[in-house]
Amino acid sequence: LRRNANDLSVSTTNGMRLYLPLDTRSGFLLRELHGTPTNLAANHGQRAFEPAGLMSTVHHYAANRRVSLGQDSFFAGISVDQGLNGTCPTGTNPQVTSVGSALRSMMEGSPYRAAEAFRARYSSASILFLAALAGATDIELNHTLGCGCDEQRNEITLTDLANIHGAVVNGALGSVREDFYDRMDNEPDFALGLFDTETTLNEELNGSSLSSAERDAFHAGLLFAHKSGAYPCQGGTVVHRSVGAYVRLPFRSGCQTVMREYFIGAWVNDAPSWTTANNSLGSALNALFRDRLRAAIASWEDATCVPFVNYCNAAPNSTGQPGRITATGTPFILENNLVLRGTQMPPNSFASIIFGDARAFVQNPGGSAGNLCVGGAIGRMFDSIGTVSANGTLTYGVDNTTLSTSAGGPFTLMPGDQLMFQWWNRDSEQGVPTSNFTDAVEVTFI
């Protein structure tokens, strides 16, 4: 026999099958989503399976797609029947709620009543059509969600689910992308049984060489959104179990932070018990997550970063020297401890900080005697205005939560953002009032 799977696929398969009898079907898929999708590990990723409540991901995508197209609204009313026979919706006791609330109920909790409400609102054909446009073409809606034990099984593949998440990542939902993920379960633990991905996250970070500030920054870049499904049939002796998760991990390249996005999914059909199904699924999900987590942490450990870089030549001021700016503290957004110090500035003059998101060079702007070195979206820190000391220095601690542009709009920092800072000071030239600038410093935030 010729081996046709990589090491991660083989080890994940072995771990998953350890908990299952031979006649139980299973599969998993790890796919990198952004750009051209890449399968990093898979076993039966294209095999159809009964997803139970995980199928509601398809309904969720269809609803969000309609909202993005202006064909529905999160604030519109929707009638959701509350009656259940076990887990099977009975079509009784209707209650009106909003589309947004029904989506959250469907994706965070019991999906069946809300999923049936959206099927009735849009039709199965419309839901499947929108899914197919996203590349999910092997879906069958053969019965009402929640009523699956004695009916023809619904079917989907992990490839279908990964294609839906890939469509979202690559812009299919436009401005409502974040709504799609926010209304799913956002907890970091999406494994089952003996396995806990949140514990794995903490173990790997605590065992790394990352500093406390780096760990906090790593945590800030994480994002999870997942949905699970389960049908226990025949008194729990036949269990269908599945999980589909979107995971965003921060990778580092030098000072830059790059967010990489993944779909991690696994399923088991016809398991003999909850325990075997959950342990098998948990093993696969945890192994796939740990692999990507270790790769992300390694990129931080290997990154060489020089976060503060001075640039631009300052013109001499009335002291005969060019003003200088230095940055101290750390580049970590959550630490919020950046300090900017100006030196060699005219004593007893007024000075303040200006900043932009691009480098520039404008000689003598507005009649100034100096050089403007910041550009792009320019802002001024009015609370930095102060009097230069007798020895030509002035210090300012940046509060990165209050940055705003010259137009008055907020400037929210994200990992990898670069801002350019410069002191702007009053001065005089042969007794004529003017202004001048220090050189500039580029800060890459993490």
Coordinates of C-alpha atoms in Angstrom, one line a residue:
L1 CA 0.0 0.0 0.0
R2 CA 1.2 3.5 -0.8
R3 CA 0.8 6.1 1.9
N4 CA -1.3 9.0 0.6
A5 CA -1.6 11.2 3.8
N6 CA 0.8 13.5 5.6
D7 CA 2.0 13.0 9.1
L8 CA -0.6 15.2 10.7
S9 CA -3.4 13.4 8.9
V10 CA -2.1 10.0 9.9
S11 CA -1.5 10.9 13.6
T12 CA -5.0 12.6 13.8
T13 CA -6.6 9.5 12.2
N14 CA -4.9 7.2 14.7
G15 CA -6.0 9.3 17.6
M16 CA -9.5 9.6 16.4
R17 CA -10.0 5.9 15.6
L18 CA -8.5 4.9 19.0
Y19 CA -12.0 5.5 20.5
L20 CA -14.1 4.0 17.8
P21 CA -15.1 0.5 16.7
L22 CA -14.3 -0.4 13.1
D23 CA -17.8 -0.1 11.8
T24 CA -18.1 3.6 12.9
R25 CA -17.6 6.2 10.2
S26 CA -15.6 9.4 10.9
G27 CA -13.7 12.2 9.2
F28 CA -11.9 15.5 9.8
L29 CA -10.5 18.5 7.9
L30 CA -8.0 21.2 8.6
R31 CA -8.0 24.0 6.0
E32 CA -6.3 27.3 5.8
L33 CA -8.9 29.7 4.5
H34 CA -7.5 33.0 3.5
G35 CA -6.4 33.5 -0.1
T36 CA -6.2 30.2 -2.0
P37 CA -7.7 27.5 0.4
T38 CA -5.2 24.9 1.4
N39 CA -6.0 21.6 3.1
L40 CA -3.4 20.9 5.7
A41 CA -4.8 17.6 7.0
A42 CA -7.8 15.6 6.1
N43 CA -9.4 12.2 6.2
H44 CA -12.8 11.7 4.5
G45 CA -13.2 15.5 4.2
Q46 CA -15.3 15.0 1.1
R47 CA -17.4 12.1 2.4
A48 CA -21.1 13.0 3.2
F49 CA -22.2 12.6 6.8
E50 CA -25.2 13.3 9.0
P51 CA -24.3 16.6 10.7
A52 CA -27.3 17.0 13.1
G53 CA -27.3 20.6 14.4
L54 CA -24.1 21.5 12.6
M55 CA -26.2 21.7 9.5
S56 CA -27.6 25.0 10.8
T57 CA -24.4 26.6 9.7
V58 CA -25.9 26.5 6.2
H59 CA -29.1 28.2 7.3
H60 CA -26.9 30.8 9.2
Y61 CA -24.9 31.6 6.1
A62 CA -28.0 31.9 3.9
A63 CA -29.6 34.4 6.4
N64 CA -26.4 36.5 6.7
R65 CA -26.0 36.5 2.9
R66 CA -29.6 37.8 2.5
V67 CA -28.9 40.5 5.0
S68 CA -25.7 41.5 3.2
L69 CA -27.7 41.8 0.0
G70 CA -30.4 43.9 1.6
Q71 CA -33.0 41.2 1.2
D72 CA -33.5 40.8 5.0
S73 CA -32.6 42.5 8.2
F74 CA -31.3 41.4 11.6
F75 CA -34.0 43.6 13.1
A76 CA -36.9 42.2 11.1
G77 CA -39.4 40.0 12.9
I78 CA -39.4 36.2 12.5
S79 CA -41.9 33.7 13.9
V80 CA -40.2 30.8 15.7
D81 CA -42.4 27.9 16.8
Q82 CA -41.5 26.8 20.3
G83 CA -43.1 23.4 20.4
L84 CA -40.9 20.3 20.5
N85 CA -41.4 16.6 20.5
G86 CA -38.1 15.6 22.1
T87 CA -35.8 17.6 19.8
C88 CA -38.2 17.6 16.8
P89 CA -40.0 20.9 16.1
T90 CA -43.8 20.4 16.1
G91 CA -44.8 23.7 14.4
T92 CA -46.8 24.9 17.5
N93 CA -46.7 27.8 19.9
P94 CA -45.2 30.5 17.6
Q95 CA -43.4 33.4 19.1
V96 CA -42.0 36.4 17.2
T97 CA -38.4 37.5 17.7
S98 CA -35.8 39.3 15.6
V99 CA -33.8 37.6 12.9
G100 CA -30.6 38.5 14.8
S101 CA -31.9 36.9 18.0
A102 CA -33.1 33.8 16.2
L103 CA -29.7 33.4 14.6
R104 CA -27.9 33.7 17.9
S105 CA -30.3 31.2 19.5
M106 CA -29.7 28.8 16.5
M107 CA -25.9 29.1 16.6
E108 CA -25.2 29.3 20.3
G109 CA -27.8 26.9 21.7
S110 CA -30.4 24.5 20.5
P111 CA -30.6 25.0 16.7
Y112 CA -33.7 23.1 15.7
R113 CA -36.6 25.5 16.2
A114 CA -34.8 28.5 14.8
A115 CA -33.4 26.5 11.9
E116 CA -36.9 25.3 10.9
A117 CA -38.1 29.0 11.1
F118 CA -35.4 30.0 8.6
R119 CA -36.2 27.1 6.4
A120 CA -39.8 28.2 6.3
R121 CA -38.8 31.8 5.8
Y122 CA -36.5 31.2 2.8
S123 CA -37.3 27.6 1.6
S124 CA -34.8 24.7 1.4
A125 CA -34.2 25.4 -2.3
S126 CA -33.1 29.0 -1.6
I127 CA -30.8 28.0 1.3
L128 CA -29.2 25.3 -0.8
F129 CA -28.8 27.7 -3.8
L130 CA -26.9 30.3 -1.7
A131 CA -24.8 27.6 -0.2
A132 CA -23.9 26.3 -3.7
L133 CA -22.8 29.8 -4.7
A134 CA -20.3 29.6 -1.8
G135 CA -19.0 26.3 -3.2
A136 CA -21.1 24.0 -0.9
T137 CA -22.6 21.7 -3.5
D138 CA -23.0 18.4 -1.7
I139 CA -25.7 19.2 0.8
E140 CA -29.0 17.4 1.2
L141 CA -31.8 18.6 3.4
N142 CA -33.9 15.5 3.7
H143 CA -35.6 16.1 7.0
T144 CA -36.4 18.8 9.5
L145 CA -33.4 19.4 11.8
G146 CA -34.0 17.7 15.2
C147 CA -36.2 14.9 13.7
G148 CA -33.4 12.8 12.3
C149 CA -33.4 9.5 14.0
D150 CA -36.2 7.9 12.0
E151 CA -35.9 9.9 8.8
Q152 CA -33.7 9.8 5.8
R153 CA -30.4 11.5 6.9
N154 CA -29.4 15.0 6.0
E155 CA -26.0 15.1 4.4
I156 CA -23.1 17.5 4.1
T157 CA -19.3 17.3 3.8
L158 CA -16.6 19.0 5.7
T159 CA -15.4 20.4 2.4
D160 CA -18.9 22.1 2.1
L161 CA -18.5 23.7 5.5
A162 CA -15.0 24.8 4.8
N163 CA -16.1 26.4 1.6
I164 CA -18.8 28.3 3.4
H165 CA -16.3 29.6 5.9
G166 CA -13.9 30.4 3.1
A167 CA -16.5 32.4 1.3
V168 CA -17.1 34.4 4.5
V169 CA -13.4 35.0 5.0
N170 CA -13.0 36.1 1.4
G171 CA -15.8 38.7 1.5
A172 CA -19.0 37.1 0.5
L173 CA -20.9 38.7 3.4
G174 CA -19.4 42.1 3.1
S175 CA -20.0 44.3 6.2
V176 CA -21.9 41.6 8.1
R177 CA -18.9 39.2 8.2
E178 CA -18.4 39.9 11.9
D179 CA -22.1 39.3 12.6
F180 CA -21.7 35.8 11.1
Y181 CA -19.0 34.9 13.6
D182 CA -20.3 36.9 16.6
R183 CA -23.6 34.9 16.6
M184 CA -21.7 31.6 16.9
D185 CA -20.2 30.1 20.0
N186 CA -17.1 32.1 20.6
E187 CA -15.5 30.1 23.4
P188 CA -11.9 28.9 22.9
D189 CA -12.9 25.4 23.9
F190 CA -14.4 23.6 20.9
A191 CA -13.1 20.1 21.6
L192 CA -15.2 17.4 23.3
G193 CA -14.8 14.5 25.8
L194 CA -11.4 14.1 27.3
F195 CA -10.0 17.0 25.3
D196 CA -10.1 20.8 25.9
T197 CA -8.7 23.2 23.3
E198 CA -8.6 26.1 25.8
T199 CA -6.4 24.0 28.1
T200 CA -4.2 23.2 25.1
L201 CA -3.9 26.9 24.3
N202 CA -2.8 27.7 27.9
E203 CA -0.4 24.8 28.0
E204 CA 1.3 25.7 24.8
L205 CA 1.6 29.4 25.7
N206 CA 2.8 28.7 29.2
G207 CA 5.4 26.3 27.9
S208 CA 6.7 28.8 25.3
S209 CA 9.4 31.5 25.6
L210 CA 7.0 34.3 25.0
S211 CA 6.9 37.1 27.6
S212 CA 3.8 38.0 29.6
A213 CA 3.2 41.0 27.2
E214 CA 3.6 38.7 24.2
R215 CA 1.2 36.2 25.5
D216 CA -1.4 38.9 26.1
A217 CA -0.9 40.2 22.6
F218 CA -1.2 36.7 21.2
H219 CA -4.5 36.2 23.1
A220 CA -5.8 39.5 21.7
G221 CA -5.3 38.2 18.2
L222 CA -7.3 35.0 18.8
L223 CA -10.8 34.5 17.5
F224 CA -13.0 31.4 17.7
A225 CA -16.4 30.7 16.3
H226 CA -17.9 27.2 16.2
K227 CA -21.0 25.1 16.0
S228 CA -21.6 21.5 17.1
G229 CA -24.3 19.0 16.3
A230 CA -25.5 15.8 17.9
Y231 CA -28.3 13.2 17.4
P232 CA -28.5 10.5 20.0
C233 CA -30.7 7.7 18.6
Q234 CA -32.0 4.4 19.8
G235 CA -31.6 5.3 23.4
G236 CA -28.1 6.7 22.9
T237 CA -26.7 3.5 21.4
V238 CA -26.3 5.3 18.0
V239 CA -24.8 8.7 18.1
H240 CA -24.0 11.2 15.3
R241 CA -21.7 13.9 16.4
S242 CA -19.9 16.8 14.6
V243 CA -18.2 20.1 15.2
G244 CA -17.2 22.8 12.7
A245 CA -14.9 25.6 14.0
Y246 CA -13.5 28.9 12.6
V247 CA -10.2 29.7 14.2
R248 CA -8.1 32.9 13.8
L249 CA -4.4 32.7 15.0
P250 CA -1.9 35.6 15.0
F251 CA 1.4 34.8 13.3
R252 CA 4.5 37.1 13.4
S253 CA 6.9 38.1 10.7
G254 CA 9.4 40.5 12.1
C255 CA 7.3 43.2 13.8
Q256 CA 4.3 42.5 11.6
T257 CA 1.3 40.5 12.9
V258 CA -0.5 38.4 10.2
M259 CA -3.8 36.9 11.1
R260 CA -4.3 33.4 9.6
E261 CA -7.7 31.8 9.5
Y262 CA -8.6 28.2 9.6
F263 CA -11.5 25.8 9.4
I264 CA -11.2 22.8 11.8
G265 CA -14.0 20.2 11.6
A266 CA -14.6 16.6 12.5
W267 CA -17.5 14.2 12.5
V268 CA -18.5 10.7 13.7
N269 CA -21.6 8.8 12.6
D270 CA -23.1 5.7 14.2
A271 CA -20.9 5.8 17.3
P272 CA -22.1 3.3 20.0
S273 CA -22.2 6.0 22.8
W274 CA -21.8 9.6 23.6
T275 CA -18.4 8.9 25.3
T276 CA -16.9 7.2 22.2
A277 CA -18.2 9.9 19.9
N278 CA -17.0 12.8 22.1
N279 CA -13.6 11.4 22.8
S280 CA -13.0 10.6 19.1
L281 CA -14.1 14.1 18.0
G282 CA -12.2 15.8 20.8
S283 CA -9.0 14.0 19.9
A284 CA -9.1 15.1 16.3
L285 CA -10.1 18.7 17.0
N286 CA -7.5 19.1 19.7
A287 CA -4.7 17.6 17.5
L288 CA -5.4 19.8 14.6
F289 CA -5.7 22.9 16.7
R290 CA -2.5 22.1 18.6
D291 CA -0.6 21.8 15.3
R292 CA -1.6 25.3 14.1
L293 CA -1.2 26.8 17.6
R294 CA 2.4 25.5 17.8
A295 CA 3.2 27.0 14.4
A296 CA 1.8 30.4 15.4
I297 CA 3.7 30.4 18.7
A298 CA 6.9 29.4 16.9
S299 CA 6.5 32.3 14.5
W300 CA 6.5 34.7 17.6
E301 CA 9.5 33.0 19.1
D302 CA 11.5 33.3 15.9
A303 CA 10.4 36.9 15.1
T304 CA 13.2 39.5 15.2
C305 CA 11.6 42.9 15.7
V306 CA 13.0 46.5 15.9
P307 CA 9.7 48.3 16.8
F308 CA 11.2 51.9 17.0
V309 CA 12.9 53.2 13.9
N310 CA 14.0 56.9 13.6
Y311 CA 13.9 58.4 10.1
C312 CA 13.9 61.8 8.3
N313 CA 16.4 64.6 8.7
A314 CA 15.4 67.4 11.0
A315 CA 16.4 71.0 10.2
P316 CA 18.4 72.8 12.8
N317 CA 16.3 75.0 15.1
S318 CA 17.3 78.2 17.0
T319 CA 19.6 76.2 19.2
G320 CA 21.7 75.4 16.2
Q321 CA 20.9 71.7 16.6
P322 CA 18.2 69.5 15.0
G323 CA 15.5 68.4 17.4
R324 CA 15.4 64.6 18.2
I325 CA 12.6 62.2 19.2
T326 CA 13.1 58.9 20.9
A327 CA 10.5 56.2 21.8
T328 CA 10.7 54.0 24.9
G329 CA 8.3 51.5 26.5
T330 CA 6.9 48.6 24.5
P331 CA 5.1 48.3 21.1
F332 CA 2.4 46.1 22.6
I333 CA -1.0 47.7 22.2
L334 CA -2.4 46.1 25.4
E335 CA 0.5 47.4 27.4
N336 CA -0.3 51.0 26.3
N337 CA 3.0 52.3 27.7
L338 CA 4.7 54.1 24.7
V339 CA 6.6 57.2 25.8
L340 CA 7.9 59.8 23.4
R341 CA 10.8 62.1 24.4
G342 CA 11.9 65.2 22.5
T343 CA 15.4 66.6 23.0
Q344 CA 17.5 69.4 21.5
M345 CA 14.4 71.6 21.2
P346 CA 14.3 75.4 21.9
P347 CA 14.1 75.8 25.7
N348 CA 10.8 77.3 27.0
S349 CA 9.0 76.9 23.7
F350 CA 5.6 75.2 23.3
A351 CA 5.6 71.8 21.6
S352 CA 3.2 68.9 20.8
I353 CA 3.1 65.5 19.1
I354 CA 1.7 65.0 15.6
F355 CA 1.4 61.5 14.1
G356 CA 0.4 59.8 10.8
D357 CA 0.1 56.4 9.3
A358 CA 2.7 56.9 6.5
R359 CA 6.1 58.4 6.1
A360 CA 6.4 61.7 4.3
F361 CA 8.7 64.6 3.6
V362 CA 7.4 68.1 3.2
Q363 CA 10.0 70.9 3.5
N364 CA 8.9 74.1 5.2
P365 CA 5.2 73.3 5.3
G366 CA 3.1 76.4 5.9
G367 CA 6.2 78.5 6.2
S368 CA 7.7 76.4 9.0
A369 CA 11.5 76.3 9.3
G370 CA 11.5 72.5 9.6
N371 CA 10.5 69.4 7.7
L372 CA 7.2 67.5 8.1
C373 CA 7.9 63.8 8.2
V374 CA 4.5 62.2 8.9
G375 CA 1.8 61.7 6.4
G376 CA -1.3 59.7 5.5
A377 CA -4.1 60.1 8.0
I378 CA -2.5 62.8 10.2
G379 CA -3.6 63.5 13.8
R380 CA -2.4 65.8 16.6
M381 CA -2.3 64.9 20.3
F382 CA -3.6 68.1 21.8
D383 CA -3.0 66.8 25.4
S384 CA 0.7 66.5 24.5
I385 CA 1.1 70.3 24.3
G386 CA 3.7 71.4 26.9
T387 CA 6.6 73.6 27.6
V388 CA 10.1 72.5 26.7
S389 CA 12.4 72.4 29.7
A390 CA 15.4 74.6 30.1
N391 CA 17.6 71.8 28.8
G392 CA 15.5 71.3 25.6
T393 CA 13.5 68.2 26.6
L394 CA 9.8 67.3 26.8
T395 CA 8.3 63.9 27.4
Y396 CA 4.8 62.6 26.6
G397 CA 3.1 59.2 27.4
V398 CA 0.9 58.1 24.5
D399 CA -2.6 56.8 25.4
N400 CA -3.3 54.7 22.3
T401 CA -6.9 54.4 23.2
T402 CA -7.6 58.0 22.5
L403 CA -5.9 58.5 19.1
S404 CA -7.9 60.5 16.6
T405 CA -7.2 61.8 13.1
S406 CA -7.1 65.5 12.1
A407 CA -10.7 65.0 10.9
G408 CA -11.7 64.1 14.4
G409 CA -12.4 60.4 13.7
P410 CA -11.1 57.7 16.1
F411 CA -7.9 55.8 15.2
T412 CA -8.2 52.2 16.5
L413 CA -4.9 50.4 16.6
M414 CA -4.6 46.8 15.4
P415 CA -1.6 44.5 15.6
G416 CA 0.9 45.3 12.8
D417 CA -0.2 48.9 12.5
Q418 CA 2.6 51.4 12.0
L419 CA 2.4 55.0 13.2
M420 CA 4.9 57.8 12.7
F421 CA 5.4 60.4 15.5
Q422 CA 7.1 63.8 15.5
W423 CA 7.4 66.7 17.8
W424 CA 6.3 70.1 16.4
N425 CA 7.6 73.1 18.3
R426 CA 7.4 76.8 18.3
D427 CA 10.6 78.6 17.4
S428 CA 12.0 81.8 16.1
E429 CA 14.4 82.6 13.2
Q430 CA 16.3 85.9 13.5
G431 CA 13.6 87.2 15.8
V432 CA 10.7 86.1 13.5
P433 CA 8.3 83.6 15.0
T434 CA 8.1 80.3 13.2
S435 CA 7.9 76.6 14.0
N436 CA 10.1 73.5 13.6
F437 CA 10.0 69.8 13.8
T438 CA 12.2 67.0 15.3
D439 CA 13.1 64.0 13.2
A440 CA 10.4 61.2 13.3
V441 CA 10.1 57.8 14.7
E442 CA 8.2 54.9 13.2
V443 CA 6.5 52.6 15.7
T444 CA 5.2 49.1 14.7
F445 CA 2.5 48.0 17.2
I446 CA 2.0 44.4 18.2

